[in-house]
Amino acid sequence: MLTPRPPSLTRLLRADLTILRHPSRTSLPLRTPVKIARSLPLAAAALAALLAVGVNTAFSACDPKPDGTWMHCHHCQNQVTAGAGVLALVWGSSAFVSNRALRAGLQALGVIGAAVVFLLPGVICPLCMMETMRCRTVFLPFTRIMSVLIAGTGVTSLVTTLRGLRRPARTLAQAAA
């Protein structure tokens, strides 16, 4: 009985070069790239979660008045927190939806929601009158910057999803095959 001869070094190198030149000729699994369709919505969800945490901690609105009542900006802070929480849920769920049309709808909803959160402090909900108050110097810029980042990431994600929705029209020959 003959024992199988071990492959020579030249033969192994030749096989490696063939794999490098023609990756489709190998049965080895190649590393798959990170799916942008899932990573961009997750990035937007993470930014929305950071917005929700940030407006309640380091970038909060004004403190209560000396008599213990809250100013208008506190209610605005609560609205931004709720909006950011909803955005985090919408973006997070759109990352795990396999239906592209539903994913595109959720992402469009997320972009519109980010625009609403952008307009909440100062436009939809009133802030304090003095420009030196904490709500105008800390809370408003943080909310605006984060909502622009969320909307930008969301638009990129939406464009990526919509590009995947367009498919070339099938000819009759392709449909018959």
CSV table of N, CA and C in Angstrom, one decimal:
chain,number,residue,atom,x,y,z
A,1,MET,N,0.8,-1.2,0.0
A,1,MET,CA,0.0,0.0,0.0
A,1,MET,C,0.9,1.2,0.0
A,2,LEU,N,0.6,2.2,-0.8
A,2,LEU,CA,1.3,3.4,-1.0
A,2,LEU,C,0.8,4.4,0.0
A,3,THR,N,1.7,5.1,0.7
A,3,THR,CA,1.3,6.2,1.6
A,3,THR,C,1.3,7.4,0.7
A,4,PRO,N,0.3,8.3,1.0
A,4,PRO,CA,0.2,9.5,0.3
A,4,PRO,C,1.4,10.4,0.5
A,5,ARG,N,1.9,11.0,-0.5
A,5,ARG,CA,3.0,11.9,-0.4
A,5,ARG,C,2.6,13.2,0.0
A,6,PRO,N,3.3,13.8,1.0
A,6,PRO,CA,2.9,15.2,1.4
A,6,PRO,C,3.1,16.2,0.3
A,7,PRO,N,2.2,17.2,0.2
A,7,PRO,CA,2.4,18.1,-0.9
A,7,PRO,C,3.7,18.9,-0.7
A,8,SER,N,4.2,19.2,-1.8
A,8,SER,CA,5.5,20.0,-1.7
A,8,SER,C,5.2,21.4,-1.5
A,9,LEU,N,6.2,22.1,-1.1
A,9,LEU,CA,6.1,23.6,-0.7
A,9,LEU,C,5.7,24.4,-2.0
A,10,THR,N,6.3,24.0,-3.1
A,10,THR,CA,5.9,24.8,-4.3
A,10,THR,C,4.5,24.6,-4.7
A,11,ARG,N,4.0,23.4,-4.5
A,11,ARG,CA,2.6,23.1,-4.8
A,11,ARG,C,1.7,23.9,-3.9
A,12,LEU,N,2.0,24.0,-2.6
A,12,LEU,CA,1.2,24.8,-1.7
A,12,LEU,C,1.2,26.2,-2.0
A,13,LEU,N,2.4,26.8,-2.4
A,13,LEU,CA,2.5,28.2,-2.7
A,13,LEU,C,1.7,28.5,-4.0
A,14,ARG,N,1.8,27.5,-4.9
A,14,ARG,CA,1.0,27.7,-6.2
A,14,ARG,C,-0.5,27.8,-5.9
A,15,ALA,N,-0.9,26.9,-5.0
A,15,ALA,CA,-2.3,26.9,-4.7
A,15,ALA,C,-2.7,28.2,-4.0
A,16,ASP,N,-1.9,28.7,-3.1
A,16,ASP,CA,-2.2,30.0,-2.4
A,16,ASP,C,-2.2,31.1,-3.4
A,17,LEU,N,-1.3,31.1,-4.4
A,17,LEU,CA,-1.4,32.2,-5.4
A,17,LEU,C,-2.6,32.1,-6.3
A,18,THR,N,-3.1,30.9,-6.6
A,18,THR,CA,-4.3,30.7,-7.3
A,18,THR,C,-5.5,31.3,-6.5
A,19,ILE,N,-5.5,31.0,-5.2
A,19,ILE,CA,-6.6,31.6,-4.4
A,19,ILE,C,-6.5,33.1,-4.4
A,20,LEU,N,-5.3,33.7,-4.3
A,20,LEU,CA,-5.2,35.1,-4.2
A,20,LEU,C,-5.6,35.7,-5.5
A,21,ARG,N,-5.3,35.1,-6.7
A,21,ARG,CA,-5.6,35.7,-7.9
A,21,ARG,C,-7.1,35.5,-8.3
A,22,HIS,N,-7.6,34.3,-7.9
A,22,HIS,CA,-9.0,34.0,-8.2
A,22,HIS,C,-9.7,33.5,-7.0
A,23,PRO,N,-10.2,34.4,-6.1
A,23,PRO,CA,-10.9,34.0,-4.9
A,23,PRO,C,-12.1,33.2,-5.1
A,24,SER,N,-12.7,33.2,-6.3
A,24,SER,CA,-14.0,32.5,-6.5
A,24,SER,C,-13.6,31.0,-6.7
A,25,ARG,N,-12.4,30.6,-6.9
A,25,ARG,CA,-12.0,29.2,-7.2
A,25,ARG,C,-11.8,28.5,-5.9
A,26,THR,N,-11.9,29.1,-4.8
A,26,THR,CA,-11.7,28.4,-3.5
A,26,THR,C,-13.0,28.1,-2.8
A,27,SER,N,-12.9,27.1,-2.0
A,27,SER,CA,-14.1,26.8,-1.2
A,27,SER,C,-14.0,27.3,0.2
A,28,LEU,N,-12.9,28.0,0.5
A,28,LEU,CA,-12.7,28.6,1.8
A,28,LEU,C,-13.6,29.8,2.0
A,29,PRO,N,-14.2,29.9,3.2
A,29,PRO,CA,-15.0,31.1,3.4
A,29,PRO,C,-14.2,32.3,3.5
A,30,LEU,N,-14.5,33.3,2.7
A,30,LEU,CA,-13.8,34.6,2.8
A,30,LEU,C,-14.5,35.5,3.9
A,31,ARG,N,-13.8,36.4,4.4
A,31,ARG,CA,-14.3,37.3,5.5
A,31,ARG,C,-15.4,38.1,4.8
A,32,THR,N,-16.6,38.2,5.4
A,32,THR,CA,-17.6,39.0,4.9
A,32,THR,C,-17.5,40.4,5.5
A,33,PRO,N,-17.7,41.4,4.7
A,33,PRO,CA,-17.6,42.8,5.2
A,33,PRO,C,-18.8,43.1,6.1
A,34,VAL,N,-18.6,44.1,7.0
A,34,VAL,CA,-19.6,44.5,7.9
A,34,VAL,C,-20.8,45.0,7.1
A,35,LYS,N,-22.0,44.6,7.5
A,35,LYS,CA,-23.1,45.0,6.7
A,35,LYS,C,-23.5,46.4,7.1
A,36,ILE,N,-23.4,47.3,6.1
A,36,ILE,CA,-23.7,48.7,6.3
A,36,ILE,C,-25.2,48.9,6.6
A,37,ALA,N,-26.0,48.1,6.0
A,37,ALA,CA,-27.4,48.2,6.2
A,37,ALA,C,-27.8,48.0,7.6
A,38,ARG,N,-27.0,47.3,8.4
A,38,ARG,CA,-27.3,47.2,9.8
A,38,ARG,C,-26.5,48.1,10.7
A,39,SER,N,-25.3,48.4,10.3
A,39,SER,CA,-24.4,49.2,11.2
A,39,SER,C,-24.8,50.7,11.2
A,40,LEU,N,-25.3,51.2,10.1
A,40,LEU,CA,-25.7,52.6,10.1
A,40,LEU,C,-26.9,52.9,11.0
A,41,PRO,N,-28.0,52.1,10.9
A,41,PRO,CA,-29.1,52.3,11.9
A,41,PRO,C,-28.7,52.1,13.3
A,42,LEU,N,-27.8,51.2,13.6
A,42,LEU,CA,-27.3,51.0,14.9
A,42,LEU,C,-26.5,52.2,15.4
A,43,ALA,N,-25.8,52.8,14.5
A,43,ALA,CA,-25.0,54.0,14.9
A,43,ALA,C,-26.0,55.1,15.2
A,44,ALA,N,-27.0,55.3,14.4
A,44,ALA,CA,-28.1,56.3,14.7
A,44,ALA,C,-28.8,56.0,16.0
A,45,ALA,N,-29.0,54.7,16.3
A,45,ALA,CA,-29.7,54.4,17.6
A,45,ALA,C,-28.8,54.7,18.7
A,46,ALA,N,-27.5,54.4,18.6
A,46,ALA,CA,-26.5,54.8,19.6
A,46,ALA,C,-26.4,56.3,19.9
A,47,LEU,N,-26.4,57.0,18.8
A,47,LEU,CA,-26.4,58.5,18.9
A,47,LEU,C,-27.7,59.0,19.6
A,48,ALA,N,-28.8,58.4,19.3
A,48,ALA,CA,-30.1,58.8,19.9
A,48,ALA,C,-30.1,58.4,21.4
A,49,ALA,N,-29.5,57.3,21.7
A,49,ALA,CA,-29.4,56.9,23.2
A,49,ALA,C,-28.5,57.9,23.9
A,50,LEU,N,-27.4,58.3,23.2
A,50,LEU,CA,-26.5,59.3,23.8
A,50,LEU,C,-27.2,60.6,24.0
A,51,LEU,N,-28.0,61.0,23.1
A,51,LEU,CA,-28.8,62.2,23.3
A,51,LEU,C,-29.7,62.1,24.5
A,52,ALA,N,-30.4,61.0,24.6
A,52,ALA,CA,-31.3,60.8,25.7
A,52,ALA,C,-30.6,60.9,27.1
A,53,VAL,N,-29.4,60.3,27.1
A,53,VAL,CA,-28.6,60.3,28.4
A,53,VAL,C,-28.0,61.6,28.6
A,54,GLY,N,-27.5,62.2,27.5
A,54,GLY,CA,-26.8,63.5,27.7
A,54,GLY,C,-27.7,64.7,28.1
A,55,VAL,N,-28.9,64.7,27.6
A,55,VAL,CA,-29.8,65.8,28.1
A,55,VAL,C,-30.3,65.7,29.5
A,56,ASN,N,-30.1,64.5,30.1
A,56,ASN,CA,-30.5,64.3,31.5
A,56,ASN,C,-29.3,64.4,32.4
A,57,THR,N,-28.1,64.4,31.9
A,57,THR,CA,-27.0,64.4,32.8
A,57,THR,C,-26.1,65.7,32.6
A,58,ALA,N,-25.1,65.6,31.8
A,58,ALA,CA,-24.2,66.7,31.6
A,58,ALA,C,-24.7,67.8,30.8
A,59,PHE,N,-25.6,67.6,29.9
A,59,PHE,CA,-26.1,68.7,29.1
A,59,PHE,C,-27.6,69.0,29.4
A,60,SER,N,-28.0,69.0,30.6
A,60,SER,CA,-29.4,69.2,31.0
A,60,SER,C,-29.7,70.7,30.9
A,61,ALA,N,-31.0,70.9,31.0
A,61,ALA,CA,-31.5,72.3,31.0
A,61,ALA,C,-31.3,73.0,32.4
A,62,CYS,N,-32.0,74.1,32.6
A,62,CYS,CA,-31.8,74.9,33.8
A,62,CYS,C,-32.3,74.1,35.0
A,63,ASP,N,-31.7,74.5,36.2
A,63,ASP,CA,-32.1,73.9,37.5
A,63,ASP,C,-33.5,74.5,37.9
A,64,PRO,N,-34.1,73.9,38.9
A,64,PRO,CA,-35.5,74.5,39.3
A,64,PRO,C,-35.3,75.9,39.9
A,65,LYS,N,-36.4,76.6,39.9
A,65,LYS,CA,-36.4,77.9,40.6
A,65,LYS,C,-36.3,77.8,42.1
A,66,PRO,N,-36.0,78.9,42.8
A,66,PRO,CA,-35.8,78.8,44.2
A,66,PRO,C,-37.1,78.3,45.0
A,67,ASP,N,-38.3,78.5,44.4
A,67,ASP,CA,-39.5,78.1,45.0
A,67,ASP,C,-39.8,76.6,44.7
A,68,GLY,N,-39.0,76.0,43.9
A,68,GLY,CA,-39.1,74.5,43.7
A,68,GLY,C,-39.8,74.2,42.4
A,69,THR,N,-40.4,75.2,41.7
A,69,THR,CA,-41.1,74.9,40.4
A,69,THR,C,-40.0,74.9,39.3
A,70,TRP,N,-40.5,74.2,38.2
A,70,TRP,CA,-39.6,74.1,37.1
A,70,TRP,C,-39.9,75.2,36.0
A,71,MET,N,-38.8,75.5,35.2
A,71,MET,CA,-39.0,76.5,34.2
A,71,MET,C,-39.5,75.7,32.9
A,72,HIS,N,-39.8,76.5,31.8
A,72,HIS,CA,-40.2,75.9,30.6
A,72,HIS,C,-39.2,75.0,30.0
A,73,CYS,N,-38.0,75.3,30.2
A,73,CYS,CA,-36.9,74.5,29.5
A,73,CYS,C,-36.9,73.1,30.1
A,74,HIS,N,-37.3,72.9,31.3
A,74,HIS,CA,-37.3,71.5,31.9
A,74,HIS,C,-38.3,70.6,31.1
A,75,HIS,N,-39.4,71.2,30.8
A,75,HIS,CA,-40.4,70.4,30.0
A,75,HIS,C,-39.9,70.1,28.6
A,76,CYS,N,-39.2,71.1,28.1
A,76,CYS,CA,-38.5,70.8,26.8
A,76,CYS,C,-37.5,69.7,26.9
A,77,GLN,N,-36.8,69.7,28.0
A,77,GLN,CA,-35.8,68.6,28.2
A,77,GLN,C,-36.5,67.3,28.3
A,78,ASN,N,-37.6,67.2,28.9
A,78,ASN,CA,-38.3,65.9,29.0
A,78,ASN,C,-38.8,65.5,27.6
A,79,GLN,N,-39.3,66.5,26.8
A,79,GLN,CA,-39.7,66.2,25.5
A,79,GLN,C,-38.6,65.7,24.6
A,80,VAL,N,-37.4,66.3,24.7
A,80,VAL,CA,-36.3,65.8,23.9
A,80,VAL,C,-35.8,64.4,24.4
A,81,THR,N,-35.9,64.2,25.7
A,81,THR,CA,-35.6,62.8,26.2
A,81,THR,C,-36.5,61.8,25.6
A,82,ALA,N,-37.8,62.1,25.6
A,82,ALA,CA,-38.8,61.1,25.1
A,82,ALA,C,-38.6,61.0,23.6
A,83,GLY,N,-38.3,62.1,22.9
A,83,GLY,CA,-38.1,61.9,21.4
A,83,GLY,C,-36.8,61.1,21.1
A,84,ALA,N,-35.8,61.3,21.9
A,84,ALA,CA,-34.6,60.6,21.7
A,84,ALA,C,-34.8,59.1,22.0
A,85,GLY,N,-35.6,58.8,23.0
A,85,GLY,CA,-35.9,57.4,23.3
A,85,GLY,C,-36.6,56.7,22.2
A,86,VAL,N,-37.6,57.4,21.6
A,86,VAL,CA,-38.4,56.9,20.5
A,86,VAL,C,-37.4,56.7,19.3
A,87,LEU,N,-36.6,57.7,19.0
A,87,LEU,CA,-35.6,57.6,17.9
A,87,LEU,C,-34.7,56.4,18.1
A,88,ALA,N,-34.2,56.1,19.3
A,88,ALA,CA,-33.4,55.0,19.6
A,88,ALA,C,-34.1,53.7,19.3
A,89,LEU,N,-35.4,53.6,19.6
A,89,LEU,CA,-36.2,52.4,19.3
A,89,LEU,C,-36.5,52.2,17.9
A,90,VAL,N,-36.8,53.3,17.2
A,90,VAL,CA,-37.0,53.2,15.7
A,90,VAL,C,-35.8,52.8,15.0
A,91,TRP,N,-34.7,53.5,15.3
A,91,TRP,CA,-33.4,53.1,14.6
A,91,TRP,C,-32.9,51.7,14.9
A,92,GLY,N,-33.1,51.4,16.2
A,92,GLY,CA,-32.7,50.1,16.6
A,92,GLY,C,-33.5,49.0,15.9
A,93,SER,N,-34.8,49.2,15.8
A,93,SER,CA,-35.6,48.2,15.2
A,93,SER,C,-35.4,48.1,13.7
A,94,SER,N,-35.1,49.3,13.1
A,94,SER,CA,-34.9,49.2,11.6
A,94,SER,C,-33.6,48.5,11.3
A,95,ALA,N,-32.7,48.3,12.2
A,95,ALA,CA,-31.5,47.6,11.9
A,95,ALA,C,-31.7,46.1,11.8
A,96,PHE,N,-32.8,45.6,12.5
A,96,PHE,CA,-33.0,44.2,12.5
A,96,PHE,C,-34.2,43.7,11.7
A,97,VAL,N,-34.8,44.6,10.9
A,97,VAL,CA,-35.9,44.3,10.0
A,97,VAL,C,-35.4,43.8,8.7
A,98,SER,N,-35.8,42.7,8.3
A,98,SER,CA,-35.3,42.1,7.0
A,98,SER,C,-36.0,42.6,5.8
A,99,ASN,N,-37.2,43.0,5.9
A,99,ASN,CA,-38.0,43.6,4.8
A,99,ASN,C,-37.5,44.9,4.5
A,100,ARG,N,-37.0,45.1,3.2
A,100,ARG,CA,-36.3,46.4,2.9
A,100,ARG,C,-37.3,47.5,2.8
A,101,ALA,N,-38.5,47.3,2.4
A,101,ALA,CA,-39.5,48.4,2.3
A,101,ALA,C,-39.9,48.9,3.7
A,102,LEU,N,-40.1,47.9,4.6
A,102,LEU,CA,-40.4,48.3,6.0
A,102,LEU,C,-39.2,49.0,6.6
A,103,ARG,N,-38.0,48.5,6.4
A,103,ARG,CA,-36.8,49.2,6.9
A,103,ARG,C,-36.6,50.6,6.4
A,104,ALA,N,-36.9,50.8,5.1
A,104,ALA,CA,-36.9,52.2,4.5
A,104,ALA,C,-37.9,53.1,5.2
A,105,GLY,N,-39.1,52.5,5.4
A,105,GLY,CA,-40.1,53.3,6.1
A,105,GLY,C,-39.8,53.7,7.5
A,106,LEU,N,-39.2,52.8,8.2
A,106,LEU,CA,-38.7,53.1,9.6
A,106,LEU,C,-37.6,54.1,9.6
A,107,GLN,N,-36.7,54.0,8.6
A,107,GLN,CA,-35.6,54.9,8.5
A,107,GLN,C,-36.1,56.3,8.1
A,108,ALA,N,-37.1,56.4,7.2
A,108,ALA,CA,-37.7,57.7,6.9
A,108,ALA,C,-38.3,58.3,8.1
A,109,LEU,N,-39.0,57.5,8.9
A,109,LEU,CA,-39.7,58.0,10.1
A,109,LEU,C,-38.6,58.5,11.1
A,110,GLY,N,-37.5,57.8,11.1
A,110,GLY,CA,-36.4,58.2,12.0
A,110,GLY,C,-35.8,59.5,11.6
A,111,VAL,N,-35.6,59.8,10.3
A,111,VAL,CA,-35.1,61.0,9.8
A,111,VAL,C,-36.1,62.2,10.1
A,112,ILE,N,-37.4,61.9,9.9
A,112,ILE,CA,-38.4,63.0,10.3
A,112,ILE,C,-38.4,63.2,11.8
A,113,GLY,N,-38.3,62.2,12.5
A,113,GLY,CA,-38.2,62.3,14.0
A,113,GLY,C,-37.0,63.1,14.5
A,114,ALA,N,-35.8,62.9,13.8
A,114,ALA,CA,-34.6,63.7,14.1
A,114,ALA,C,-34.8,65.1,13.8
A,115,ALA,N,-35.5,65.4,12.7
A,115,ALA,CA,-35.8,66.8,12.4
A,115,ALA,C,-36.7,67.5,13.4
A,116,VAL,N,-37.7,66.7,13.9
A,116,VAL,CA,-38.6,67.2,15.0
A,116,VAL,C,-37.8,67.5,16.3
A,117,VAL,N,-36.9,66.6,16.6
A,117,VAL,CA,-36.1,66.7,17.8
A,117,VAL,C,-35.2,68.0,17.7
A,118,PHE,N,-34.7,68.2,16.4
A,118,PHE,CA,-33.9,69.4,16.2
A,118,PHE,C,-34.7,70.7,16.5
A,119,LEU,N,-36.0,70.7,16.1
A,119,LEU,CA,-36.8,71.8,16.3
A,119,LEU,C,-37.5,72.0,17.6
A,120,LEU,N,-37.4,70.9,18.5
A,120,LEU,CA,-38.1,71.0,19.8
A,120,LEU,C,-37.6,72.1,20.6
A,121,PRO,N,-36.3,72.2,21.0
A,121,PRO,CA,-35.9,73.3,21.9
A,121,PRO,C,-35.8,74.6,21.2
A,122,GLY,N,-36.6,75.5,21.6
A,122,GLY,CA,-36.5,76.9,21.1
A,122,GLY,C,-37.5,77.2,20.0
A,123,VAL,N,-38.0,76.3,19.3
A,123,VAL,CA,-39.0,76.5,18.2
A,123,VAL,C,-40.3,76.0,18.6
A,124,ILE,N,-40.4,74.7,18.9
A,124,ILE,CA,-41.7,74.1,19.3
A,124,ILE,C,-42.0,74.3,20.7
A,125,CYS,N,-40.9,74.1,21.5
A,125,CYS,CA,-41.1,74.3,23.0
A,125,CYS,C,-40.2,75.5,23.4
A,126,PRO,N,-40.8,76.5,24.2
A,126,PRO,CA,-40.0,77.7,24.5
A,126,PRO,C,-38.9,77.4,25.6
A,127,LEU,N,-37.8,78.1,25.4
A,127,LEU,CA,-36.7,78.1,26.4
A,127,LEU,C,-36.8,79.4,27.2
A,128,CYS,N,-35.8,79.5,28.1
A,128,CYS,CA,-35.7,80.7,28.9
A,128,CYS,C,-35.4,81.9,28.0
A,129,MET,N,-35.7,83.1,28.5
A,129,MET,CA,-35.6,84.3,27.7
A,129,MET,C,-34.1,84.8,27.7
A,130,MET,N,-33.4,84.6,28.8
A,130,MET,CA,-32.0,85.1,28.8
A,130,MET,C,-31.1,84.2,28.0
A,131,GLU,N,-30.2,84.8,27.2
A,131,GLU,CA,-29.3,84.0,26.4
A,131,GLU,C,-28.2,83.4,27.2
A,132,THR,N,-28.0,83.8,28.5
A,132,THR,CA,-26.9,83.3,29.3
A,132,THR,C,-27.4,82.1,30.1
A,133,MET,N,-28.6,81.7,30.1
A,133,MET,CA,-29.1,80.6,30.8
A,133,MET,C,-28.6,79.3,30.3
A,134,ARG,N,-28.5,78.3,31.2
A,134,ARG,CA,-27.9,77.0,30.8
A,134,ARG,C,-28.6,76.3,29.7
A,135,CYS,N,-29.9,76.5,29.6
A,135,CYS,CA,-30.7,75.8,28.5
A,135,CYS,C,-30.3,76.3,27.2
A,136,ARG,N,-29.9,77.6,27.1
A,136,ARG,CA,-29.5,78.2,25.8
A,136,ARG,C,-28.0,78.0,25.5
A,137,THR,N,-27.2,77.9,26.5
A,137,THR,CA,-25.8,77.8,26.3
A,137,THR,C,-25.3,76.3,26.2
A,138,VAL,N,-26.0,75.4,26.9
A,138,VAL,CA,-25.5,74.0,26.9
A,138,VAL,C,-26.5,73.0,26.3
A,139,PHE,N,-27.7,73.1,26.7
A,139,PHE,CA,-28.8,72.2,26.3
A,139,PHE,C,-29.1,72.3,24.8
A,140,LEU,N,-29.4,73.5,24.4
A,140,LEU,CA,-29.8,73.8,23.0
A,140,LEU,C,-28.7,73.4,22.0
A,141,PRO,N,-27.4,73.8,22.1
A,141,PRO,CA,-26.4,73.4,21.2
A,141,PRO,C,-26.2,71.8,21.1
A,142,PHE,N,-26.2,71.2,22.3
A,142,PHE,CA,-26.0,69.8,22.3
A,142,PHE,C,-27.1,69.0,21.6
A,143,THR,N,-28.4,69.5,21.9
A,143,THR,CA,-29.5,68.8,21.2
A,143,THR,C,-29.5,69.0,19.7
A,144,ARG,N,-29.1,70.2,19.3
A,144,ARG,CA,-29.0,70.5,17.8
A,144,ARG,C,-27.9,69.7,17.2
A,145,ILE,N,-26.8,69.7,17.8
A,145,ILE,CA,-25.6,68.9,17.2
A,145,ILE,C,-25.9,67.4,17.1
A,146,MET,N,-26.5,66.9,18.2
A,146,MET,CA,-26.8,65.4,18.2
A,146,MET,C,-27.9,65.1,17.2
A,147,SER,N,-28.9,65.9,17.1
A,147,SER,CA,-30.0,65.6,16.2
A,147,SER,C,-29.5,65.7,14.7
A,148,VAL,N,-28.6,66.6,14.4
A,148,VAL,CA,-28.0,66.7,13.1
A,148,VAL,C,-27.2,65.5,12.8
A,149,LEU,N,-26.4,65.0,13.8
A,149,LEU,CA,-25.7,63.8,13.6
A,149,LEU,C,-26.6,62.6,13.4
A,150,ILE,N,-27.7,62.5,14.1
A,150,ILE,CA,-28.6,61.4,14.0
A,150,ILE,C,-29.3,61.5,12.6
A,151,ALA,N,-29.7,62.7,12.2
A,151,ALA,CA,-30.3,62.8,10.9
A,151,ALA,C,-29.3,62.5,9.7
A,152,GLY,N,-28.1,62.9,9.9
A,152,GLY,CA,-27.1,62.6,8.8
A,152,GLY,C,-26.8,61.2,8.7
A,153,THR,N,-26.7,60.5,9.8
A,153,THR,CA,-26.5,59.0,9.8
A,153,THR,C,-27.7,58.4,9.3
A,154,GLY,N,-28.9,58.9,9.6
A,154,GLY,CA,-30.1,58.3,9.1
A,154,GLY,C,-30.3,58.5,7.6
A,155,VAL,N,-30.0,59.6,7.1
A,155,VAL,CA,-30.1,59.9,5.7
A,155,VAL,C,-29.2,58.9,4.9
A,156,THR,N,-27.9,58.8,5.4
A,156,THR,CA,-27.0,57.9,4.8
A,156,THR,C,-27.5,56.4,4.8
A,157,SER,N,-28.1,56.0,5.9
A,157,SER,CA,-28.7,54.7,6.1
A,157,SER,C,-29.9,54.5,5.1
A,158,LEU,N,-30.7,55.6,5.0
A,158,LEU,CA,-31.9,55.5,4.1
A,158,LEU,C,-31.5,55.4,2.7
A,159,VAL,N,-30.5,56.2,2.3
A,159,VAL,CA,-30.0,56.1,0.9
A,159,VAL,C,-29.4,54.7,0.6
A,160,THR,N,-28.7,54.2,1.6
A,160,THR,CA,-28.1,52.8,1.4
A,160,THR,C,-29.2,51.8,1.2
A,161,THR,N,-30.3,51.9,2.0
A,161,THR,CA,-31.4,51.0,1.9
A,161,THR,C,-32.2,51.2,0.6
A,162,LEU,N,-32.4,52.4,0.2
A,162,LEU,CA,-33.1,52.7,-1.1
A,162,LEU,C,-32.3,52.2,-2.3
A,163,ARG,N,-31.0,52.3,-2.2
A,163,ARG,CA,-30.2,51.8,-3.3
A,163,ARG,C,-30.4,50.2,-3.4
A,164,GLY,N,-30.5,49.6,-2.3
A,164,GLY,CA,-30.7,48.1,-2.4
A,164,GLY,C,-32.1,47.8,-2.9
A,165,LEU,N,-33.1,48.7,-2.8
A,165,LEU,CA,-34.5,48.4,-3.2
A,165,LEU,C,-34.6,48.4,-4.8
A,166,ARG,N,-33.7,49.2,-5.4
A,166,ARG,CA,-33.8,49.3,-6.9
A,166,ARG,C,-33.2,48.1,-7.5
A,167,ARG,N,-33.9,47.4,-8.3
A,167,ARG,CA,-33.4,46.2,-8.9
A,167,ARG,C,-33.6,46.4,-10.4
A,168,PRO,N,-32.7,45.9,-11.3
A,168,PRO,CA,-32.9,46.1,-12.7
A,168,PRO,C,-34.1,45.3,-13.2
A,169,ALA,N,-34.8,45.8,-14.2
A,169,ALA,CA,-36.0,45.1,-14.7
A,169,ALA,C,-35.6,43.8,-15.4
A,170,ARG,N,-36.4,42.8,-15.2
A,170,ARG,CA,-36.1,41.5,-15.8
A,170,ARG,C,-36.7,41.4,-17.2
A,171,THR,N,-35.9,40.9,-18.1
A,171,THR,CA,-36.4,40.7,-19.4
A,171,THR,C,-37.3,39.4,-19.5
A,172,LEU,N,-38.0,39.3,-20.6
A,172,LEU,CA,-38.8,38.1,-20.7
A,172,LEU,C,-38.0,36.8,-20.7
A,173,ALA,N,-36.8,36.9,-21.3
A,173,ALA,CA,-35.9,35.7,-21.4
A,173,ALA,C,-35.5,35.3,-20.0
A,174,GLN,N,-35.2,36.3,-19.2
A,174,GLN,CA,-34.7,36.0,-17.8
A,174,GLN,C,-35.9,35.5,-17.0
A,175,ALA,N,-37.1,36.0,-17.2
A,175,ALA,CA,-38.3,35.5,-16.4
A,175,ALA,C,-38.6,34.1,-16.8
A,176,ALA,N,-38.4,33.8,-18.1
A,176,ALA,CA,-38.8,32.4,-18.5
A,176,ALA,C,-37.7,31.4,-18.1
A,177,ALA,N,-36.5,31.8,-17.8
A,177,ALA,CA,-35.5,30.9,-17.4
A,177,ALA,C,-35.6,30.5,-16.0
